[in-house]
mmCIF file of C-alpha atoms in Angstrom:
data_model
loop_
_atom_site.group_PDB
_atom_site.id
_atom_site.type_symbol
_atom_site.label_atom_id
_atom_site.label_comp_id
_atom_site.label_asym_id
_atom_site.label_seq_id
_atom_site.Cartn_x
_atom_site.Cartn_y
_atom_site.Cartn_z
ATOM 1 C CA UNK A 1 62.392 138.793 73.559
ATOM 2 C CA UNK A 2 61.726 142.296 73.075
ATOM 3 C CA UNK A 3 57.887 143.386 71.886
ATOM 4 C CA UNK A 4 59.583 145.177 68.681
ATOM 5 C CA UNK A 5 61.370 141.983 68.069
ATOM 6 C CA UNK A 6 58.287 139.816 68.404
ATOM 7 C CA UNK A 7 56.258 141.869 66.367
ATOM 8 C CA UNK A 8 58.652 142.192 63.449
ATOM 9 C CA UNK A 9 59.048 138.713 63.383
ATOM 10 C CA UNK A 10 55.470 138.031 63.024
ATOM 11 C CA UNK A 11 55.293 140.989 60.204
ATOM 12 C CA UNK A 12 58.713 138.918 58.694
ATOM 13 C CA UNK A 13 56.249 135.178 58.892
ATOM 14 C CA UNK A 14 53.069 136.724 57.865
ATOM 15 C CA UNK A 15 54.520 139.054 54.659
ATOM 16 C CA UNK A 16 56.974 135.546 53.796
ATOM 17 C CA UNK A 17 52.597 133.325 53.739
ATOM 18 C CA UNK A 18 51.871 136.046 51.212
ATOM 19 C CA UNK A 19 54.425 135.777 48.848
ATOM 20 C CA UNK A 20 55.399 139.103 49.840
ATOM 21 C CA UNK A 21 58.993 138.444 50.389
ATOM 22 C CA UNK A 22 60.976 135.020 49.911
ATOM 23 C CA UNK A 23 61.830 132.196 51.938
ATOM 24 C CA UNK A 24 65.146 131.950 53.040
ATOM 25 C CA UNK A 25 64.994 128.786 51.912
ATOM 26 C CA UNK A 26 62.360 127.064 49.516
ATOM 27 C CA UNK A 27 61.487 124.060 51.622
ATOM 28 C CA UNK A 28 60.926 121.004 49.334
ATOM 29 C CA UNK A 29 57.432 120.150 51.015
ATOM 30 C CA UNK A 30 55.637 117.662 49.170
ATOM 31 C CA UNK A 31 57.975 116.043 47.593
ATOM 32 C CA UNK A 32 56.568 112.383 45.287
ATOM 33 C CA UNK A 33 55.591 109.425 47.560
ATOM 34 C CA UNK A 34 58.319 107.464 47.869
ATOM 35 C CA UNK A 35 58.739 103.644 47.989
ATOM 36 C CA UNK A 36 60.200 100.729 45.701
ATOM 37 C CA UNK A 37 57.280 99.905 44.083
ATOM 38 C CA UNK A 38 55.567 103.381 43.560
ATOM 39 C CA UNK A 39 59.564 104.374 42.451
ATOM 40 C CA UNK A 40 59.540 101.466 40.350
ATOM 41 C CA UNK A 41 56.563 101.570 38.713
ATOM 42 C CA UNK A 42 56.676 105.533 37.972
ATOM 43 C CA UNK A 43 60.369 104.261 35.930
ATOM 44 C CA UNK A 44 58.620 102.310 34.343
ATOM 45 C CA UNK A 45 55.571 104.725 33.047
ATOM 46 C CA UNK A 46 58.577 107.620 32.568
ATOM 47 C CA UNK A 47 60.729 104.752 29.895
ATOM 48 C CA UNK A 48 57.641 103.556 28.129
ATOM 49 C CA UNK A 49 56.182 106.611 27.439
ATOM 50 C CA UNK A 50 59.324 108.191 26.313
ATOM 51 C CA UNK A 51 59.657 105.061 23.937
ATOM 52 C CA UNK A 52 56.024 106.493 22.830
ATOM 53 C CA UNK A 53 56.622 109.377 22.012
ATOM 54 C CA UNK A 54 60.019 108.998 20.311
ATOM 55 C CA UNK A 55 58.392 106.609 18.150
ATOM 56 C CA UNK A 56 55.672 108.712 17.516
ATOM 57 C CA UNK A 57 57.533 111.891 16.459
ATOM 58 C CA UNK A 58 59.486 109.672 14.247
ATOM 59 C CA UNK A 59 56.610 108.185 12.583
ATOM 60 C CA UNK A 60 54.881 111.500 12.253
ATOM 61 C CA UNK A 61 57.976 113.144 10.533
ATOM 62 C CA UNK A 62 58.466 109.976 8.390
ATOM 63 C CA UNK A 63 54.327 110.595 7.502
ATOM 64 C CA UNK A 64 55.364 113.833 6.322
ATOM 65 C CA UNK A 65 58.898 113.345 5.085
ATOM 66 C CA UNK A 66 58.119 110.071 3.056
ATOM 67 C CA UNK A 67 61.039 108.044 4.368
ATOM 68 C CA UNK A 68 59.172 105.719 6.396
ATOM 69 C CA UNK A 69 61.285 103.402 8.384
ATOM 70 C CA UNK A 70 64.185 105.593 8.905
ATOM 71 C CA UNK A 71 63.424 108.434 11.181
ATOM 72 C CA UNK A 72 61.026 106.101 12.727
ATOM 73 C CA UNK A 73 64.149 103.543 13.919
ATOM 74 C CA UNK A 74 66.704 106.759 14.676
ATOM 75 C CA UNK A 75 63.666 107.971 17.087
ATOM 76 C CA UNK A 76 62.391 104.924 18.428
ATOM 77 C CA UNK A 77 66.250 104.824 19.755
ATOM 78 C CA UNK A 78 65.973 108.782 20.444
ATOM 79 C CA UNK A 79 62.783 107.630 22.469
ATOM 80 C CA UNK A 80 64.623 105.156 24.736
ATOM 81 C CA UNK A 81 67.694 107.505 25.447
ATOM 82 C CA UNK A 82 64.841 110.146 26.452
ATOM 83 C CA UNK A 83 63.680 107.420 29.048
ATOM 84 C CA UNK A 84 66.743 106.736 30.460
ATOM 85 C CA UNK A 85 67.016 110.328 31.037
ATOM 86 C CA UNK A 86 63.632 110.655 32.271
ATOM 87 C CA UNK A 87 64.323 108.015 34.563
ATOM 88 C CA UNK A 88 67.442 109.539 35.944
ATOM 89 C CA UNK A 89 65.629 112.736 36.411
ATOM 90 C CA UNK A 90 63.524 110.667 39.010
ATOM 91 C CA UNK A 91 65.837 109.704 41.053
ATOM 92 C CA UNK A 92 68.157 112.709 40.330
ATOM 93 C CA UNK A 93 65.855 115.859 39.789
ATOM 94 C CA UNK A 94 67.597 118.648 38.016
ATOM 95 C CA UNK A 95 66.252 121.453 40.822
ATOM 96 C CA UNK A 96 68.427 119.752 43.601
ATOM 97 C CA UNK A 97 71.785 120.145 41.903
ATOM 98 C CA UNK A 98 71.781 124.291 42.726
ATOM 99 C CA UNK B 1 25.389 93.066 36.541
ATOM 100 C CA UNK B 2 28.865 91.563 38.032
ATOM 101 C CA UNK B 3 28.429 87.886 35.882
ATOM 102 C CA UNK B 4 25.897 87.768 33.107
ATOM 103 C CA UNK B 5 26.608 84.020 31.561
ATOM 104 C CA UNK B 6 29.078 83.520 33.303
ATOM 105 C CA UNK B 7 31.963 85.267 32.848
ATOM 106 C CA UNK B 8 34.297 87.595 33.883
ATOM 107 C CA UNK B 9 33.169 90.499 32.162
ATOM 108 C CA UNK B 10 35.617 93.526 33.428
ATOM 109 C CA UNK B 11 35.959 95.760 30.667
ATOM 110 C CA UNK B 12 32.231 96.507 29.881
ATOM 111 C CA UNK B 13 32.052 98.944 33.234
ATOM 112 C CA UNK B 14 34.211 101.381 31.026
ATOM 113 C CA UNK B 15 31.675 101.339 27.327
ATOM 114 C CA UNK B 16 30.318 104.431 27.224
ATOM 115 C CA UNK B 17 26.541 104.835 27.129
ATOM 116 C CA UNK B 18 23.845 108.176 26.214
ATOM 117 C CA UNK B 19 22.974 109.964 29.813
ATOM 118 C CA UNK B 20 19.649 111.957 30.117
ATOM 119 C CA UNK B 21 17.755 109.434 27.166
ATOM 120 C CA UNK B 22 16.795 110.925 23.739
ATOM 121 C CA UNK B 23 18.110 114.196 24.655
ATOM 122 C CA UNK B 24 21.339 112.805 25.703
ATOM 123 C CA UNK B 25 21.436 110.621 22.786
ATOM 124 C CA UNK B 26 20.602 113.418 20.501
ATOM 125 C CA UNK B 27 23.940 115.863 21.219
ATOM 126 C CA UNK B 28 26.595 112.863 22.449
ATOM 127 C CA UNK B 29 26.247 113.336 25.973
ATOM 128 C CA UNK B 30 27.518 110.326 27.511
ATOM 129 C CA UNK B 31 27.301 109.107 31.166
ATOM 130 C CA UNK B 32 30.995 109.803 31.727
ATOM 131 C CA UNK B 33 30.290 113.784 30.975
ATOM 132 C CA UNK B 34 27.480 113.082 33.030
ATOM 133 C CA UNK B 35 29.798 112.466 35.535
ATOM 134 C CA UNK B 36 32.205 115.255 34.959
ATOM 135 C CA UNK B 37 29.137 117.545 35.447
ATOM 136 C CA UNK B 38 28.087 116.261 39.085
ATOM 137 C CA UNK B 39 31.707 116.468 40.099
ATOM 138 C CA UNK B 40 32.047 119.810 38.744
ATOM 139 C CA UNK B 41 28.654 120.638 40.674
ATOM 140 C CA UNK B 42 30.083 118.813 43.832
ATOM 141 C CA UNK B 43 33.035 120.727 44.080
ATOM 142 C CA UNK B 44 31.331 124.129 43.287
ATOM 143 C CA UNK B 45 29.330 123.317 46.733
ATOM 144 C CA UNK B 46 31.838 122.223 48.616
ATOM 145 C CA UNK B 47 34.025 124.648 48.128
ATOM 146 C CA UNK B 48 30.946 127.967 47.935
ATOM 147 C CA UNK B 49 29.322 126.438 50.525
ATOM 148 C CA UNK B 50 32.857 125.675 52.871
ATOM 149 C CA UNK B 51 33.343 129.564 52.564
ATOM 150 C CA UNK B 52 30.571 130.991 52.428
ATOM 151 C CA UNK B 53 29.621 130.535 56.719
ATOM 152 C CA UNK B 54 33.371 132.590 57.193
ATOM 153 C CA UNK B 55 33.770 131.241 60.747
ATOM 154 C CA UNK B 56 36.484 131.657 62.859
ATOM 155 C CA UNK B 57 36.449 128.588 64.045
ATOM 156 C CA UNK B 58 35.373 126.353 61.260
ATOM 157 C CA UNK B 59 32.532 123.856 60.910
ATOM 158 C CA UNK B 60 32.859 120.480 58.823
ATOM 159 C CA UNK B 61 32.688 121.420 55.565
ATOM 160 C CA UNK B 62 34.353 124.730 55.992
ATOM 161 C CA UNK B 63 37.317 122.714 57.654
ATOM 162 C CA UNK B 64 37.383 120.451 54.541
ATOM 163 C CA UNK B 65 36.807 123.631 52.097
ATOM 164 C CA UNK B 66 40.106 124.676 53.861
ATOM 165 C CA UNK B 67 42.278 121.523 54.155
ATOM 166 C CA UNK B 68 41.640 121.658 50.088
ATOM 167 C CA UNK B 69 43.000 125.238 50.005
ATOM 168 C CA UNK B 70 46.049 124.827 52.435
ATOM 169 C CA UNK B 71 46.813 121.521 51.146
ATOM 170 C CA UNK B 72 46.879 122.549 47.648
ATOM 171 C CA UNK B 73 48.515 126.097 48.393
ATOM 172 C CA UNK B 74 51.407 124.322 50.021
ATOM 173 C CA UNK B 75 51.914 121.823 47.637
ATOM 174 C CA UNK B 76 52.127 124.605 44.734
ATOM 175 C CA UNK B 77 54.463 127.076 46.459
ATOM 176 C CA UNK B 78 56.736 124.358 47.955
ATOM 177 C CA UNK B 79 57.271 122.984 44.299
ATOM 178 C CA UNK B 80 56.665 126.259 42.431
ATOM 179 C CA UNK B 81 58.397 128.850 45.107
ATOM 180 C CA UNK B 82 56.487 132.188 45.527
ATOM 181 C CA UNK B 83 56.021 132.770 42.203
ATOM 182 C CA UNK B 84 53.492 129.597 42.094
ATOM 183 C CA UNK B 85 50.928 131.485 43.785
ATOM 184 C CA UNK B 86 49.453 132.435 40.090
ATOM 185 C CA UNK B 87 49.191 129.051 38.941
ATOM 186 C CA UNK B 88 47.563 127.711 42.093
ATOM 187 C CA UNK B 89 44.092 128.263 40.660
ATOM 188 C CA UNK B 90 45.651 126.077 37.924
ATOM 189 C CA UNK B 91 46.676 123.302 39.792
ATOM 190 C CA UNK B 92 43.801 123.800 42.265
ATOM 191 C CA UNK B 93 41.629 122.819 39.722
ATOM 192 C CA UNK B 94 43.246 120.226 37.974
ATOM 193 C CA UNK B 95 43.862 118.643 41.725
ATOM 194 C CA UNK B 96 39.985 118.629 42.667
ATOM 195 C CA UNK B 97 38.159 117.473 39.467
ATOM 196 C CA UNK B 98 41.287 114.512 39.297
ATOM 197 C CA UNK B 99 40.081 113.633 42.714
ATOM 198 C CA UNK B 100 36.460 113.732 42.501
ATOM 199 C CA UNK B 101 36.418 112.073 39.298
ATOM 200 C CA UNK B 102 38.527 109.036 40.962
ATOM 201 C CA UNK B 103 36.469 108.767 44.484
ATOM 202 C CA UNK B 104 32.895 109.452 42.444
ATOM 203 C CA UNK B 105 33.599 106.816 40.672
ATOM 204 C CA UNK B 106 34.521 104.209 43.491
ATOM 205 C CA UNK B 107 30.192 104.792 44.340
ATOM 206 C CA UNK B 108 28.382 101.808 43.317
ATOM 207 C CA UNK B 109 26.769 102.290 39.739
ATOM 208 C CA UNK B 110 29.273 105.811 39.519
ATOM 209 C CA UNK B 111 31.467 105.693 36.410
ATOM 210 C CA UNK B 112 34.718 106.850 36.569
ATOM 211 C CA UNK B 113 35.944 109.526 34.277
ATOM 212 C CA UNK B 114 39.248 109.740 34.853
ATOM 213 C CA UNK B 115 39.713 105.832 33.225
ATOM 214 C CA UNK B 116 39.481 107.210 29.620
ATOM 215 C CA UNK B 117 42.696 107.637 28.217
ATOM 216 C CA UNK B 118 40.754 110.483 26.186
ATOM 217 C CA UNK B 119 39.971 112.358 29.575
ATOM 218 C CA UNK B 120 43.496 111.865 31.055
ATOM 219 C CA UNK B 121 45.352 112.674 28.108
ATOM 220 C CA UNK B 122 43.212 116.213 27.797
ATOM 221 C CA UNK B 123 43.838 116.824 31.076
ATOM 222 C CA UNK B 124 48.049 116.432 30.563
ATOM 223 C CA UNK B 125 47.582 117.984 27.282
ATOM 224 C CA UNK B 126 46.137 121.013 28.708
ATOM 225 C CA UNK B 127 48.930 120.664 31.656
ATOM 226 C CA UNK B 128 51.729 120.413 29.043
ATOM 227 C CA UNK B 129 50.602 123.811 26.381
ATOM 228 C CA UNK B 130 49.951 125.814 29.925
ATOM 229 C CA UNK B 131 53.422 125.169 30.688
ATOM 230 C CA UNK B 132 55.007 125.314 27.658
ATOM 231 C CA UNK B 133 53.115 128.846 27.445
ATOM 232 C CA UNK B 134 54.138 130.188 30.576
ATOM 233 C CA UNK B 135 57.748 129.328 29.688
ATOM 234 C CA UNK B 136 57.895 131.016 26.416
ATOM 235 C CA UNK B 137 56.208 134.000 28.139
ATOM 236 C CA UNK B 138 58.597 134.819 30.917
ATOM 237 C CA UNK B 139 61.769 133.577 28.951
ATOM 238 C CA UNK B 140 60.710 133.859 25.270
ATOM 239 C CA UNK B 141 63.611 132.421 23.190
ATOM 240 C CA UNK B 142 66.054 131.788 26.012
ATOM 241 C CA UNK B 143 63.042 128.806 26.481
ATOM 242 C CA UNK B 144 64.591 126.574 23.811
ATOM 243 C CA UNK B 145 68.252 126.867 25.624
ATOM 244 C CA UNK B 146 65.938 124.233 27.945
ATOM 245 C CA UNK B 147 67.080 121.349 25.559
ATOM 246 C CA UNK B 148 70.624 121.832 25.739
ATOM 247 C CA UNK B 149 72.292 121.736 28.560
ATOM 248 C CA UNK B 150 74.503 125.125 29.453
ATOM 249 C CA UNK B 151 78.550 124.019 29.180
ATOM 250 C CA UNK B 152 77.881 121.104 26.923
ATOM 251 C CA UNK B 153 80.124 120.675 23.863
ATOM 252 C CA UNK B 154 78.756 121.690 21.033
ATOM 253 C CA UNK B 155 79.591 118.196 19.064
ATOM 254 C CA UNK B 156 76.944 116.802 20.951
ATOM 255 C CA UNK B 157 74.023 118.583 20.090
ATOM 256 C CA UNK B 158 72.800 116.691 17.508
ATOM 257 C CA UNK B 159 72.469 113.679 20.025
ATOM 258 C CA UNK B 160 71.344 115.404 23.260
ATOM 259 C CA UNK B 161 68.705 118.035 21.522
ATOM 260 C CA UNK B 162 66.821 115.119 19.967
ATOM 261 C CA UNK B 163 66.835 113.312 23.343
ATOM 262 C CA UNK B 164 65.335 116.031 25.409
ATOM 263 C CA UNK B 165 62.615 117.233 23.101
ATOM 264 C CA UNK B 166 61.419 113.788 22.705
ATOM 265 C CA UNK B 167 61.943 113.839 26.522
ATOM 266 C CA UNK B 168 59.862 117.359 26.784
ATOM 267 C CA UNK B 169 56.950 115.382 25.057
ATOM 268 C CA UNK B 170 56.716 112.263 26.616
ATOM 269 C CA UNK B 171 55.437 114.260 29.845
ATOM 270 C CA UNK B 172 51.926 114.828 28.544
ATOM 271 C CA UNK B 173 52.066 110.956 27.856
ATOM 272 C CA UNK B 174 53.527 109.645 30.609
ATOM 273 C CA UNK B 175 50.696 112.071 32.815
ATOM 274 C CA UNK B 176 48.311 110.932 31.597
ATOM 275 C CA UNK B 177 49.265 107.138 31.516
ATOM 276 C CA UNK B 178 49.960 106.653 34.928
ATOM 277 C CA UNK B 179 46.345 108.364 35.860
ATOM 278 C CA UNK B 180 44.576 106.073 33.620
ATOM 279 C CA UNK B 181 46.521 103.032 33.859
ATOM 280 C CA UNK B 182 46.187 103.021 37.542
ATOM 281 C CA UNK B 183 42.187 103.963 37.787
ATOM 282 C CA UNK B 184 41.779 101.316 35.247
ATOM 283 C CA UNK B 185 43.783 98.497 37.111
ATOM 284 C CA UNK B 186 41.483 99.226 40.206
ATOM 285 C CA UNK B 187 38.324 98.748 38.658
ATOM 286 C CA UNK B 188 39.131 95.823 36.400
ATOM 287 C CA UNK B 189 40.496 94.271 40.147
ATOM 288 C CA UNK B 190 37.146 94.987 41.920
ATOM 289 C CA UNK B 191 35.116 93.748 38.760
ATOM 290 C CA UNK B 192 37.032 90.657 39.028
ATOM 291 C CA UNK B 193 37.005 89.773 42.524
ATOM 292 C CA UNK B 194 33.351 91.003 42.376
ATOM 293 C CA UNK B 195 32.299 88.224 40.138
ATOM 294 C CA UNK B 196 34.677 85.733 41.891
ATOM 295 C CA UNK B 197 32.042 86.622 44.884
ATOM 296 C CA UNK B 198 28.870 85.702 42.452
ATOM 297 C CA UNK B 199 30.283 82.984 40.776
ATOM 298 C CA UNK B 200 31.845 81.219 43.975
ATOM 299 C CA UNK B 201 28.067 81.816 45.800
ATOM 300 C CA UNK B 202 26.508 80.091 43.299
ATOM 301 C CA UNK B 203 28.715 76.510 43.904
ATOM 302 C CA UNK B 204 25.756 74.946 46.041
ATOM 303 C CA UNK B 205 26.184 74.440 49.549
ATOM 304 C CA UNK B 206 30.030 75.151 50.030
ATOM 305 C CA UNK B 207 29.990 78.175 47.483
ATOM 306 C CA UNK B 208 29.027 81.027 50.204
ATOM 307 C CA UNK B 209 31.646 80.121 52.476
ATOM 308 C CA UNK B 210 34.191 80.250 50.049
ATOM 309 C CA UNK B 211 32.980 83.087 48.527
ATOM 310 C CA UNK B 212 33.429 85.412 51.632
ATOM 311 C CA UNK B 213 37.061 85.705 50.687
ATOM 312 C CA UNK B 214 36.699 87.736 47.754
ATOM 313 C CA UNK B 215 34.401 89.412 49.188
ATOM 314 C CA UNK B 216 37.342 90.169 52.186
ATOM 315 C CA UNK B 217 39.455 90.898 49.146
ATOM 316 C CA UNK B 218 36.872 93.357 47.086
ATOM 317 C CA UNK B 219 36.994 94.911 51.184
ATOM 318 C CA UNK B 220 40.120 95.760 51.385
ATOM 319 C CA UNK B 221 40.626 96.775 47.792
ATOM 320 C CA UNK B 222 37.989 99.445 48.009
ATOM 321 C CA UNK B 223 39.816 100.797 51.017
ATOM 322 C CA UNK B 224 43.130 100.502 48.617
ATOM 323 C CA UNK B 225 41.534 102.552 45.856
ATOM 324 C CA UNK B 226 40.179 105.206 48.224
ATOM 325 C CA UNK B 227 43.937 105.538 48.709
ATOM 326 C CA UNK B 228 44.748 105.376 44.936
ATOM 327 C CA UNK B 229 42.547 107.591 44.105
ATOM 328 C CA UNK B 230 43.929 110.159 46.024
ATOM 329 C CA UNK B 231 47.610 109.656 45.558
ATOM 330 C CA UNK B 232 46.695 109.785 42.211
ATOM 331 C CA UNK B 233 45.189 113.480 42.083
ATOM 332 C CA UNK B 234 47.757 114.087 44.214
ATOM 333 C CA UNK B 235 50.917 112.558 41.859
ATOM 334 C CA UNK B 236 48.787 114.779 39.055
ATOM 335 C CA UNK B 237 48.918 117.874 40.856
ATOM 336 C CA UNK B 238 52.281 117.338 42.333
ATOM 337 C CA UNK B 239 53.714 116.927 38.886
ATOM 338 C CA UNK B 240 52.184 119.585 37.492
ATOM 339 C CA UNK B 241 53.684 122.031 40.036
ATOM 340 C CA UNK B 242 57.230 120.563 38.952
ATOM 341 C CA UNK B 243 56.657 121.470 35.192
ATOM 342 C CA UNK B 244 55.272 124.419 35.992
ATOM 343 C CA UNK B 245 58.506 125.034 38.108
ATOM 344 C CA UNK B 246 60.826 123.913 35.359
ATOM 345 C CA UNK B 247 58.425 126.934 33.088
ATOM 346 C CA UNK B 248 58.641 129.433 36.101
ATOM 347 C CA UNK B 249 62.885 129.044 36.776
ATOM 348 C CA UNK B 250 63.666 126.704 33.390
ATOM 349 C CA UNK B 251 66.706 125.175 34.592
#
């Protein structure tokens, strides 16, 4: 390899660890610890604290709506769709389908 | 301290009690801000102290100041892309007072901040309006085209808009639950093996034999928390460089 090569291939590294340019290809370093329980037990946070907070956006709006069991129901339903879908996003994150 | 009258007794280690006497007592200051403080002061040294010899080839702390730096720096422009490098003071921070908050804690007579739902659920509440910020500022409207999915039909809407805002919100929640929940677990585990270990030595002659093996156990599990504790910084930090690149590219 030439010097000129060398050295432009160091410029190409050290301008690419500055932000400089891009990557040719974003390397998916550090990607979540895997294994069945950690996996398991992450679903499990994600569909419980979807449940959470679809329940709590329906009781809020039923708080300010006055129709109190209503929205609360539809959203506590909302709320465990939105886990299921949180939970697919684990195992299927949106960013690898480009 | 482990079995007054005995009992298992695993939840008092979390009450929250005045630091620095009257004073303390006087503006709220509990032993858990306490706590925040000396972690806040321990990372301030370790990091202005790490950099401040400049070595070439680096000494102990200065190694460690850097492992922090690199580590972190990868872990926010692998997730982010080159863009992240703004937000890696950000997640820097987040990432070191999650971590000394968890291994402080794991110090005999340390609490541990980071088991207060309160503290956690700041900490993903500030996590989720940063975020939610950063996305309206670089996309501004074309941030809300987030909840519905490009190519849907439009029938759907109604069903599938609902589903991901309530989806968008549950990250705070489910951030902060997983910190606490799992900091929690650990100490309510070494609290009860710990009094297994007084109760069991006081069963006359037999009782200190048998009580070595929770005593083995409370050994290993403080080995298994050192580990939690930093997966669990890490799972915070790691996360937060996801939404942050769901703000940053919103797709």
């Amino acid at each position: 390899m030439s010097e000129q090569n060398d050295f432009e291939r160091r410029l190409q590294q050290a301008r690419q660890k500055q932000g400089l340019e891009q990557k040719p290809e974003t390397t998916a370093s550090g990607a979540l610890p895997g294994g069945g329980w950690r996996i398991g037990l992450r679903a499990g946070t994600e569909v419980v604290s979807a449940l959470i907070a679809g329940a709590g956006l329906g009781w809020l709006l039923d708080w300010w709506l006055g129709s109190f069991p209503w929205l609360f129901l539809v959203f506590f339903v909302v709320g465990g769709a939105a886990g299921v879908l949180n939970v697919y996003r684990l195992i299927n994150p949106r960013n690898s389908a480009r | 301290m482990a079995a007054e009258g005995k009992t298992i007794d695993a939840l008092s280690q979390f009450e929250l009690t005045h630091a620095f006497g009257p004073i303390g007592a006087a503006v709220n200051f509990t032993q858990s801000n306490a706590h925040m403080l000396a972690a806040a002061v321990v990372i301030v040294a370790v990091m202005a102290m790490g950099i401040a010899p400049r070595a070439v080839v680096p000494g102990r702390l200065q190694s460690l100041a850097e492992m922090f730096y690199e580590f972190l720096e990868n872990l926010v422009t692998g997730q982010v892309g080159h863009e992240g490098k703004r937000y890696f003071p950000f997640v820097f921070t987040l990432f070191m007072f999650v971590l000394f908050g968890n291994v402080i804690g794991l110090l005999p007579f340390a609490f541990t901040y980071t088991s207060h739902i309160a503290v956690t659920f700041a900490l993903a509440a500030i996590v989720f309006l940063v975020t939610t910020i950063v996305a309206l500022a670089l996309h501004g409207k074309k941030f809300f085209g987030y909840f519905f999915p490009e190519g849907a039909p439009l029938w759907l809407a109604p069903i599938i808009v609902p589903v991901e805002v309530v989806s968008y919100l549950s990250r705070p929640i489910s951030l902060s639950v997983r910190l606490f929940a799992n900091m929690v677990a650990g100490h309510v585990l070494l609290k009860v093996f710990a009094t297994f270990v007084v109760l069991l030595g006081g069963l006359g002659a037999i009782g200190p034999v048998v009580a070595v093996l929770p005593l083995g156990v409370n050994v290993l599990l403080i080995g298994f928390e050192l580990l939690v504790a930093f997966l669990q910084a890490y799972v915070f930090a790691i996360l937060t460089s996801i939404y942050l690149h769901d703000a940053v590219h919103l797709h």
